[in-house]
mmCIF file of C-alpha atoms in Angstrom:
data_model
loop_
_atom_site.group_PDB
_atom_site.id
_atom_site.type_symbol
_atom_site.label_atom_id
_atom_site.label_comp_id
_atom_site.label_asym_id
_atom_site.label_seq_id
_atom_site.Cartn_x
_atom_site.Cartn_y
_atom_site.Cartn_z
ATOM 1 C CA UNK A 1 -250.342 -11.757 103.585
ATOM 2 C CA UNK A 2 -247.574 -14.177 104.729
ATOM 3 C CA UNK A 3 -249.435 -17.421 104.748
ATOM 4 C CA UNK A 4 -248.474 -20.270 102.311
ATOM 5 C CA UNK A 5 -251.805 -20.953 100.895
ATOM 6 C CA UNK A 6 -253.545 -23.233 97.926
ATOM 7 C CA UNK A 7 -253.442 -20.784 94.825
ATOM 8 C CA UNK A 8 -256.713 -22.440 92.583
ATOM 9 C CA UNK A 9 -260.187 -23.307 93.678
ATOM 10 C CA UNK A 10 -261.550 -26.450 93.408
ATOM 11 C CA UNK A 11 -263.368 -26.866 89.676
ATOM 12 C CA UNK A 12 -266.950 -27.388 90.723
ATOM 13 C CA UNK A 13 -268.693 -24.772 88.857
ATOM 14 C CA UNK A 14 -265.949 -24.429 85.897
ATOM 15 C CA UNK A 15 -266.613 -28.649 84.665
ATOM 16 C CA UNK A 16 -270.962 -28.071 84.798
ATOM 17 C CA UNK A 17 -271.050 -24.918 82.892
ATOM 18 C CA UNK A 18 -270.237 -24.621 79.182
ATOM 19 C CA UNK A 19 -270.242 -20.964 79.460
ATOM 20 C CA UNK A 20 -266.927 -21.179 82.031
ATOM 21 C CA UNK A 21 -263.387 -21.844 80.209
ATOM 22 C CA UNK A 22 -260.361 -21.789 82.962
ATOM 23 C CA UNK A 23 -257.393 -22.906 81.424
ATOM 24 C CA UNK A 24 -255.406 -25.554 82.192
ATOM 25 C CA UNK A 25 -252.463 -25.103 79.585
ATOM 26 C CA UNK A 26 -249.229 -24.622 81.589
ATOM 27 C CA UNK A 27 -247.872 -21.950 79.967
ATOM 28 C CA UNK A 28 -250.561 -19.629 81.233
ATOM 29 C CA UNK A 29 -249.822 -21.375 84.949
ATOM 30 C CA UNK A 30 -246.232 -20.293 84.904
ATOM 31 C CA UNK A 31 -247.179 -16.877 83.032
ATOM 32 C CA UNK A 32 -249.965 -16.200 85.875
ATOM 33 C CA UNK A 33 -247.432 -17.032 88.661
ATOM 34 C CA UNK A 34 -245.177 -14.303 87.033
ATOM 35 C CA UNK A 35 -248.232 -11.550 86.917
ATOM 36 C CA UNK A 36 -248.618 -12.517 90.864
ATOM 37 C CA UNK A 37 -244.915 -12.187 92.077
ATOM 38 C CA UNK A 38 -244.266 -9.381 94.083
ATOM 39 C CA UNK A 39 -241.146 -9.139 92.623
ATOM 40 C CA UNK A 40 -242.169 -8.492 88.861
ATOM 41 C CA UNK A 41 -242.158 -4.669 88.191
ATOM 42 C CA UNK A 42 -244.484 -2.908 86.405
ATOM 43 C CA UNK A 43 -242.661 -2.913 82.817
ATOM 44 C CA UNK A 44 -242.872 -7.031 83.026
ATOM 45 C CA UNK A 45 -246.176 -6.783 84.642
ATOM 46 C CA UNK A 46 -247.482 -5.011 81.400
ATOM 47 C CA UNK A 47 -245.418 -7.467 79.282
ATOM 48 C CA UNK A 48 -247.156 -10.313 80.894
ATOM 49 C CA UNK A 49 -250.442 -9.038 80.737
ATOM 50 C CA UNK A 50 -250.353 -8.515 77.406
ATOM 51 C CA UNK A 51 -249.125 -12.086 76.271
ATOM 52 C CA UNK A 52 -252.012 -13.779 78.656
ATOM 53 C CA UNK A 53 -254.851 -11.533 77.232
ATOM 54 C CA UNK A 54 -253.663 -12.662 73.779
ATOM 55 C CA UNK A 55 -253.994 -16.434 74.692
ATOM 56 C CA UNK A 56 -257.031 -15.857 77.102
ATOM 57 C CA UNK A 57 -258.476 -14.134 73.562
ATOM 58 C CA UNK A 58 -257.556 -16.304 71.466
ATOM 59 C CA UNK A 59 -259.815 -18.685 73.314
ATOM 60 C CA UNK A 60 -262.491 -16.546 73.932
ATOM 61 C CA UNK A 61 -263.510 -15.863 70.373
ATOM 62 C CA UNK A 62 -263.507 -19.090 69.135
ATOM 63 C CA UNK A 63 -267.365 -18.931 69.808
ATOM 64 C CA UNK A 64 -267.537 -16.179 66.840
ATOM 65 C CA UNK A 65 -268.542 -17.347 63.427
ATOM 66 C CA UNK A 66 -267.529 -16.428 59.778
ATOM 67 C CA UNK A 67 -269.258 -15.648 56.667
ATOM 68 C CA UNK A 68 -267.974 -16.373 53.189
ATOM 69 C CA UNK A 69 -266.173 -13.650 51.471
ATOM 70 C CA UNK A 70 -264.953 -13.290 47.867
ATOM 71 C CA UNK A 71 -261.049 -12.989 47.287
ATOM 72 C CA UNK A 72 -258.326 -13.426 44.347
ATOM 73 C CA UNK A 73 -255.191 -14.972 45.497
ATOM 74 C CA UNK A 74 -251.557 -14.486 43.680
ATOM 75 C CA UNK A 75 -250.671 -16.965 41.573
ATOM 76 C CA UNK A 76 -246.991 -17.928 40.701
ATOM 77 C CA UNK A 77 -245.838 -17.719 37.021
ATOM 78 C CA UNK A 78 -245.670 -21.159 36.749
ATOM 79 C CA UNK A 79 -248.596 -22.012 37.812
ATOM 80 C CA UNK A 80 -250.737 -19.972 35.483
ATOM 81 C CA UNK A 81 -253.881 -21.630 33.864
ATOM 82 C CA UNK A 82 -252.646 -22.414 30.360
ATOM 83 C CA UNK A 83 -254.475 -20.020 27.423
ATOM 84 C CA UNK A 84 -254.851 -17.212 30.072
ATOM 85 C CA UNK A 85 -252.890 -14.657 31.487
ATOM 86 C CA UNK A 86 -254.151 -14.177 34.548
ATOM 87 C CA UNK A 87 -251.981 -14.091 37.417
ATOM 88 C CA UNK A 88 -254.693 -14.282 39.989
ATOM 89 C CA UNK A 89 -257.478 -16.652 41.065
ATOM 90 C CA UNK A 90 -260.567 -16.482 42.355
ATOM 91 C CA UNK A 91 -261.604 -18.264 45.571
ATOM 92 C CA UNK A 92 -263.783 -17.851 48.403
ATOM 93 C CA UNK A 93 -262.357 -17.062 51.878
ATOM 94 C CA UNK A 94 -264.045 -16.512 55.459
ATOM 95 C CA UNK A 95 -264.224 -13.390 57.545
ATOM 96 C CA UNK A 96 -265.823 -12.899 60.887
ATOM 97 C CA UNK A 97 -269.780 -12.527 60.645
ATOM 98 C CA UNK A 98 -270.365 -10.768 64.174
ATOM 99 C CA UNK A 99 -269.283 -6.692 64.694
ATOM 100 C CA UNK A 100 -266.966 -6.881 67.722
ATOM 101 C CA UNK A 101 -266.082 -4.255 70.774
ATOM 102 C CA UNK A 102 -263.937 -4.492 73.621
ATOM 103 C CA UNK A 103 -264.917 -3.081 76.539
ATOM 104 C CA UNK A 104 -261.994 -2.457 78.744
ATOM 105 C CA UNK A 105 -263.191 -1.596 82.826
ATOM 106 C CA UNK A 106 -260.847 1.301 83.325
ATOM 107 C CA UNK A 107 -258.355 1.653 84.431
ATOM 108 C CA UNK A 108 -256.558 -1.949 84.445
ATOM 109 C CA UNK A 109 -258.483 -3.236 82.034
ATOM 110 C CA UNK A 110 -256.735 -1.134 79.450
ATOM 111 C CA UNK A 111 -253.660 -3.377 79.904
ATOM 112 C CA UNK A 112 -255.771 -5.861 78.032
ATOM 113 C CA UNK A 113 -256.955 -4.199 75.156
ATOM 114 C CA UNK A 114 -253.819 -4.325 72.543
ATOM 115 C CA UNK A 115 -253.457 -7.951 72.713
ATOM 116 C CA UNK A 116 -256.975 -8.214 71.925
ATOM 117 C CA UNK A 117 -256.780 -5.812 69.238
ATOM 118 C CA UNK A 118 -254.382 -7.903 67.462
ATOM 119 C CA UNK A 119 -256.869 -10.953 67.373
ATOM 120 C CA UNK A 120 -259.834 -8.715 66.270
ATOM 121 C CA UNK A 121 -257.849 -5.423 64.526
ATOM 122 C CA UNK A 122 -261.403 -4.013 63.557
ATOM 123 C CA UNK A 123 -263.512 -3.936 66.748
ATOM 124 C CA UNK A 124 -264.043 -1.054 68.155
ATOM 125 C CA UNK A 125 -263.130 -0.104 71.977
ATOM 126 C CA UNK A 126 -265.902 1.216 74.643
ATOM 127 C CA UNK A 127 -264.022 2.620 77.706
ATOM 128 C CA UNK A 128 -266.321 2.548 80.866
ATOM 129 C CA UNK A 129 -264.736 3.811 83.908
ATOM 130 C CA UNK A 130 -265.454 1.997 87.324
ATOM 131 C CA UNK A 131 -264.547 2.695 91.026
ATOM 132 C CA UNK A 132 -265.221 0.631 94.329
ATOM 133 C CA UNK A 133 -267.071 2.649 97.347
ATOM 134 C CA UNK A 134 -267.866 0.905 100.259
ATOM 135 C CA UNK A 135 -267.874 -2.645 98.210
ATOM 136 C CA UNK A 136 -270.016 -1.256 95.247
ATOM 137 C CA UNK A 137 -269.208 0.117 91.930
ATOM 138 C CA UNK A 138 -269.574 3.962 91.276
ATOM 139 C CA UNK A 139 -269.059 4.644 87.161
ATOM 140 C CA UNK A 140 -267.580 7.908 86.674
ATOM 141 C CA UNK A 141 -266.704 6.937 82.838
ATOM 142 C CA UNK A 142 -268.827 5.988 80.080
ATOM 143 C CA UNK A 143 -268.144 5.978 76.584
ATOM 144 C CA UNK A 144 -270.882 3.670 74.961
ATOM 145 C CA UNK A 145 -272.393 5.057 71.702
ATOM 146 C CA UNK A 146 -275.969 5.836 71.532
ATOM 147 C CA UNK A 147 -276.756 3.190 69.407
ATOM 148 C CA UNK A 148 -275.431 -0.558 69.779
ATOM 149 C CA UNK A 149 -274.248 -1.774 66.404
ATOM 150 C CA UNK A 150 -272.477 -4.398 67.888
ATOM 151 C CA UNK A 151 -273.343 -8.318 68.103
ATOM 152 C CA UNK A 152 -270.314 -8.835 71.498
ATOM 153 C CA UNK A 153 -268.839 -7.136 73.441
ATOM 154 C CA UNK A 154 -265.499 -8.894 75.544
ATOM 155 C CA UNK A 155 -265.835 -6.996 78.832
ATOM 156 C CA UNK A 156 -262.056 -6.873 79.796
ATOM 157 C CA UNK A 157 -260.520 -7.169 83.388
ATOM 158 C CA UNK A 158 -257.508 -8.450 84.660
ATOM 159 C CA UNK A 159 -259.420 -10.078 87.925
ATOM 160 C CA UNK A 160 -263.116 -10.593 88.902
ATOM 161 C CA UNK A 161 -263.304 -10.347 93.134
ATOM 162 C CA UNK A 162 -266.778 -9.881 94.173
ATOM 163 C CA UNK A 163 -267.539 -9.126 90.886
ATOM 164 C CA UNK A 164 -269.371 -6.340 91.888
ATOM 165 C CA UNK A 165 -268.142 -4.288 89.062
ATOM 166 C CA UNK A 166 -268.192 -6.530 86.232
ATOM 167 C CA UNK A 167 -272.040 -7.440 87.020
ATOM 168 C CA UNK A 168 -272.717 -3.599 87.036
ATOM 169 C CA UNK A 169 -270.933 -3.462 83.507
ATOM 170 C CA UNK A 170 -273.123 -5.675 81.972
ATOM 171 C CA UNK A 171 -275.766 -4.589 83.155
ATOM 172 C CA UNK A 172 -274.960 -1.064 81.182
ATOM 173 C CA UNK A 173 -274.245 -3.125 78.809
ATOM 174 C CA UNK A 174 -277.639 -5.623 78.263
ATOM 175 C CA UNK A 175 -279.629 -1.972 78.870
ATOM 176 C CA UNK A 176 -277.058 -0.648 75.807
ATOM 177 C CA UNK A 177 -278.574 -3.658 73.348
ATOM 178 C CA UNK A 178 -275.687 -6.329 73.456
ATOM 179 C CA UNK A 179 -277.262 -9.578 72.723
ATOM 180 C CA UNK A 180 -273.603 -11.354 73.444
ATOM 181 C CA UNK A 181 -271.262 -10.835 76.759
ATOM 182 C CA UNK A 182 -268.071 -12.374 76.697
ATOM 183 C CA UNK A 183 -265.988 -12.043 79.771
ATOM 184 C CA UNK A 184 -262.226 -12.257 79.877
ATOM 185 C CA UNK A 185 -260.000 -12.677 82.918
ATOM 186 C CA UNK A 186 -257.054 -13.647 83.988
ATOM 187 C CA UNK A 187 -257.661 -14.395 87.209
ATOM 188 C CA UNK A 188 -261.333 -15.194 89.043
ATOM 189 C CA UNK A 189 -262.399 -15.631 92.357
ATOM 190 C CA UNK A 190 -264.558 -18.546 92.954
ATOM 191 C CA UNK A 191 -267.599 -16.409 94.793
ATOM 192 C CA UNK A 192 -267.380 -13.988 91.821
ATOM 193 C CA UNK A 193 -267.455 -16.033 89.166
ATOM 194 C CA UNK A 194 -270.790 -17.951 91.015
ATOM 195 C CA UNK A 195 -272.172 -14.217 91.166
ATOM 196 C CA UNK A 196 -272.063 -13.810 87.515
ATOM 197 C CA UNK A 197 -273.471 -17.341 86.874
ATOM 198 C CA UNK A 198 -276.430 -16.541 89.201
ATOM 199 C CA UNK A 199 -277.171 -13.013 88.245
ATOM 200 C CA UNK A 200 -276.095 -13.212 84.189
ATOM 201 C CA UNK A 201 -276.246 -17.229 83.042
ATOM 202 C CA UNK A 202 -275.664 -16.350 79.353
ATOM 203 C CA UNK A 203 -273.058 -14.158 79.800
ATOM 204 C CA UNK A 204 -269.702 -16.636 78.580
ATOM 205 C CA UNK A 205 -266.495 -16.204 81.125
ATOM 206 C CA UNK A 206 -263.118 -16.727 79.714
ATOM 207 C CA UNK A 207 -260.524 -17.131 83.010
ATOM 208 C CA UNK A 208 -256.703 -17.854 83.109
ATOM 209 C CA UNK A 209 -257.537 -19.652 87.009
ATOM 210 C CA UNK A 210 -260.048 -19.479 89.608
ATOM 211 C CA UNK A 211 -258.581 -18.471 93.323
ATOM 212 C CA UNK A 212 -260.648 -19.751 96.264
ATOM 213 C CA UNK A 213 -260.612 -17.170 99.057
ATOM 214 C CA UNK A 214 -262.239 -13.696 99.180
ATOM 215 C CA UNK A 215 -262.149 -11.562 102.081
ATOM 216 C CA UNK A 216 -264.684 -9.905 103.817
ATOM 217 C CA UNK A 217 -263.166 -6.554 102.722
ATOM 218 C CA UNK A 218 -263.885 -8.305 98.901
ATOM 219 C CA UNK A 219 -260.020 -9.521 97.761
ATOM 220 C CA UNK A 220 -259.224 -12.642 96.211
ATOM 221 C CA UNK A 221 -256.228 -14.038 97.890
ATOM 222 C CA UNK A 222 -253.379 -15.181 96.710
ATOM 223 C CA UNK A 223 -254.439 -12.770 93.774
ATOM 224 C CA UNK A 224 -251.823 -10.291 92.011
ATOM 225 C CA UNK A 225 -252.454 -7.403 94.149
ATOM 226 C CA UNK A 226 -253.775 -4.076 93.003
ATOM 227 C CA UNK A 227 -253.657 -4.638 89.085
ATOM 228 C CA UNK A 228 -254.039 -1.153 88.062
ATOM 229 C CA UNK A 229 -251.656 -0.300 90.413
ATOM 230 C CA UNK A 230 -248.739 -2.667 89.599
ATOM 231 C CA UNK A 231 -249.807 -1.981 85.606
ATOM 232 C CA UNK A 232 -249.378 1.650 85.921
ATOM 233 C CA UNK A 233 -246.842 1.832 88.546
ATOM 234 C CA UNK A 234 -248.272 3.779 91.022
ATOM 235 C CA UNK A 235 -247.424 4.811 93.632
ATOM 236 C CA UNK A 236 -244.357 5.386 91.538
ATOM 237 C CA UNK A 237 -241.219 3.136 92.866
ATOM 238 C CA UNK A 238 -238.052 4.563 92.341
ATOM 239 C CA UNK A 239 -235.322 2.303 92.018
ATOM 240 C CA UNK A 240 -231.560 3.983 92.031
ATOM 241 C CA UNK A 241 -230.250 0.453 91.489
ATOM 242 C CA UNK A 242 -232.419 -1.110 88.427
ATOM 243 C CA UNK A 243 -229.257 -1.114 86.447
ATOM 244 C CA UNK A 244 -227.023 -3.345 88.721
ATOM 245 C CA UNK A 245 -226.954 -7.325 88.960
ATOM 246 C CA UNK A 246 -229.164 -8.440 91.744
ATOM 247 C CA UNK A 247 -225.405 -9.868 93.590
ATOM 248 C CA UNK A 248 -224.758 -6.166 93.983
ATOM 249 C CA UNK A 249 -227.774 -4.642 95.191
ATOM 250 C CA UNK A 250 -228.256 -3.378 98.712
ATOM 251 C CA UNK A 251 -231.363 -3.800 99.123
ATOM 252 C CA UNK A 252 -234.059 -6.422 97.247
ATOM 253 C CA UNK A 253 -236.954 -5.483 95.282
ATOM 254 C CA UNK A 254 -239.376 -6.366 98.486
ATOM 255 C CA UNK A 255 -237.620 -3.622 100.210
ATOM 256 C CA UNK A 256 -237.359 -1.523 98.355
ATOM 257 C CA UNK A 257 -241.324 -2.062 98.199
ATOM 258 C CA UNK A 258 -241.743 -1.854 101.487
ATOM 259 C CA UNK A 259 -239.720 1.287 101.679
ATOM 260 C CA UNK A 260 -242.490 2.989 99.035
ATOM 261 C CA UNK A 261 -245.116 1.916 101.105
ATOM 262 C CA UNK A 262 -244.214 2.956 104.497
#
């Protein structure tokens, strides 16, 4: 797709819905425009991913709450109470009141889930496995527990185009027993986004940007391609020259694209 075109969407939807966060920070702009480029390879692609889902995360559960929580914190010898010997102190802390899962839409989805582990180390991580057929999802993965002991679940995918899938995730997931959807994206299409609004308007959306166009054969341009794809590597592109400075190359990393895909 050759055409020079307007990357964002126009923010009608995102400013009259309080359950819609796109960021505007411009790290995550520049960041974003790295996860689109042709040119980035699937090592950086990864790398990338992984530092936007941690930002896009942090954001996300901001909406989670915190109970109080008993602690003793060190205290330094010079600062112990006179008369006592105690080298501790109690004080009350915080700690997050809601149990927590990720639910990663396999495959690229998994691309999101370490960064996300690092912001909420003890949730636990639902895989459900999703494939397009003629424009609609087909799972052929599903690793929910019986029971749902959980009070949200952040249904992670690296780009929402019809949305197709994502609205057939939480639906498994509302039938599971989640009271509280939180979806994180990095990029959105505009039509998508309005299809989860329509069909799920509790469900909270957590974007990195919002592209405007969505073809008929359901993908959001300009986009980032085929994210599980370009996260995995596959197909695989071999590179004899990876090791040599881009003056000294034969051939540029769009050909030798090309040349994989011919």
């Amino acid at each position: 797709y050759s055409q020079t075109m307007p990357i964002t969407a126009e923010d009608t939807i995102m400013n009259s819905n309080d359950n819609i966060h796109v960021s505007n920070h411009p790290v995550m702009s520049h960041k974003i425009s790295i996860l689109r480029s042709s040119s980035t390879i699937p090592s950086a692609f990864r790398a990338v991913l992984r530092e936007l889902t941690f930002h896009l995360g942090y954001e996300a559960t901001s909406t989670l709450t915190t109970k109080p929580v008993a602690l003793t914190v060190p205290v330094p010898k010079k600062g112990v109470i006179e008369g006592t010997n105690d080298d501790h102190m109690d004080c009350t802390g915080e700690a997050l009141a809601e149990k927590v899962c990720l639910v990663p839409i396999l495959r690229s989805g998994l691309g999101m889930v370490d960064s996300m582990l690092e912001l909420v180390p003890n949730a636990a991580v639902h895989h459900i496995g999703m494939y397009r057929r003629d424009m609609m999802p087909v799972q052929y993965y599903n690793r929910l527990p019986k029971k749902c002991e959980v009070d949200v679940a952040y249904v992670l995918d690296p780009i929402i185009a019809t949305a197709n899938t994502v609205l057939s995730v939480v639906g498994i997931l509302k039938k599971w027993g989640v009271t509280k959807i939180h979806l994180v994206s990095v990029i959105g299409s505009e039509e998508g986004i309005n299809s989860i609004v329509k069909m799920h308007p509790d469900v909270q959306i957590t974007v990195g940007t919002v592209d405007k166009e969505l073809t008929k054969e359901g993908l959001v341009l300009p986009g980032l391609g085929d994210a599980g794809d370009r996260l995995f590597g596959t197909p695989m592109i071999e590179d004899d020259e990876a090791l040599l400075h881009p003056s000294k190359r034969k051939r540029s990393l769009s050909n030798l694209g090309d040349s994989n895909h011919s």
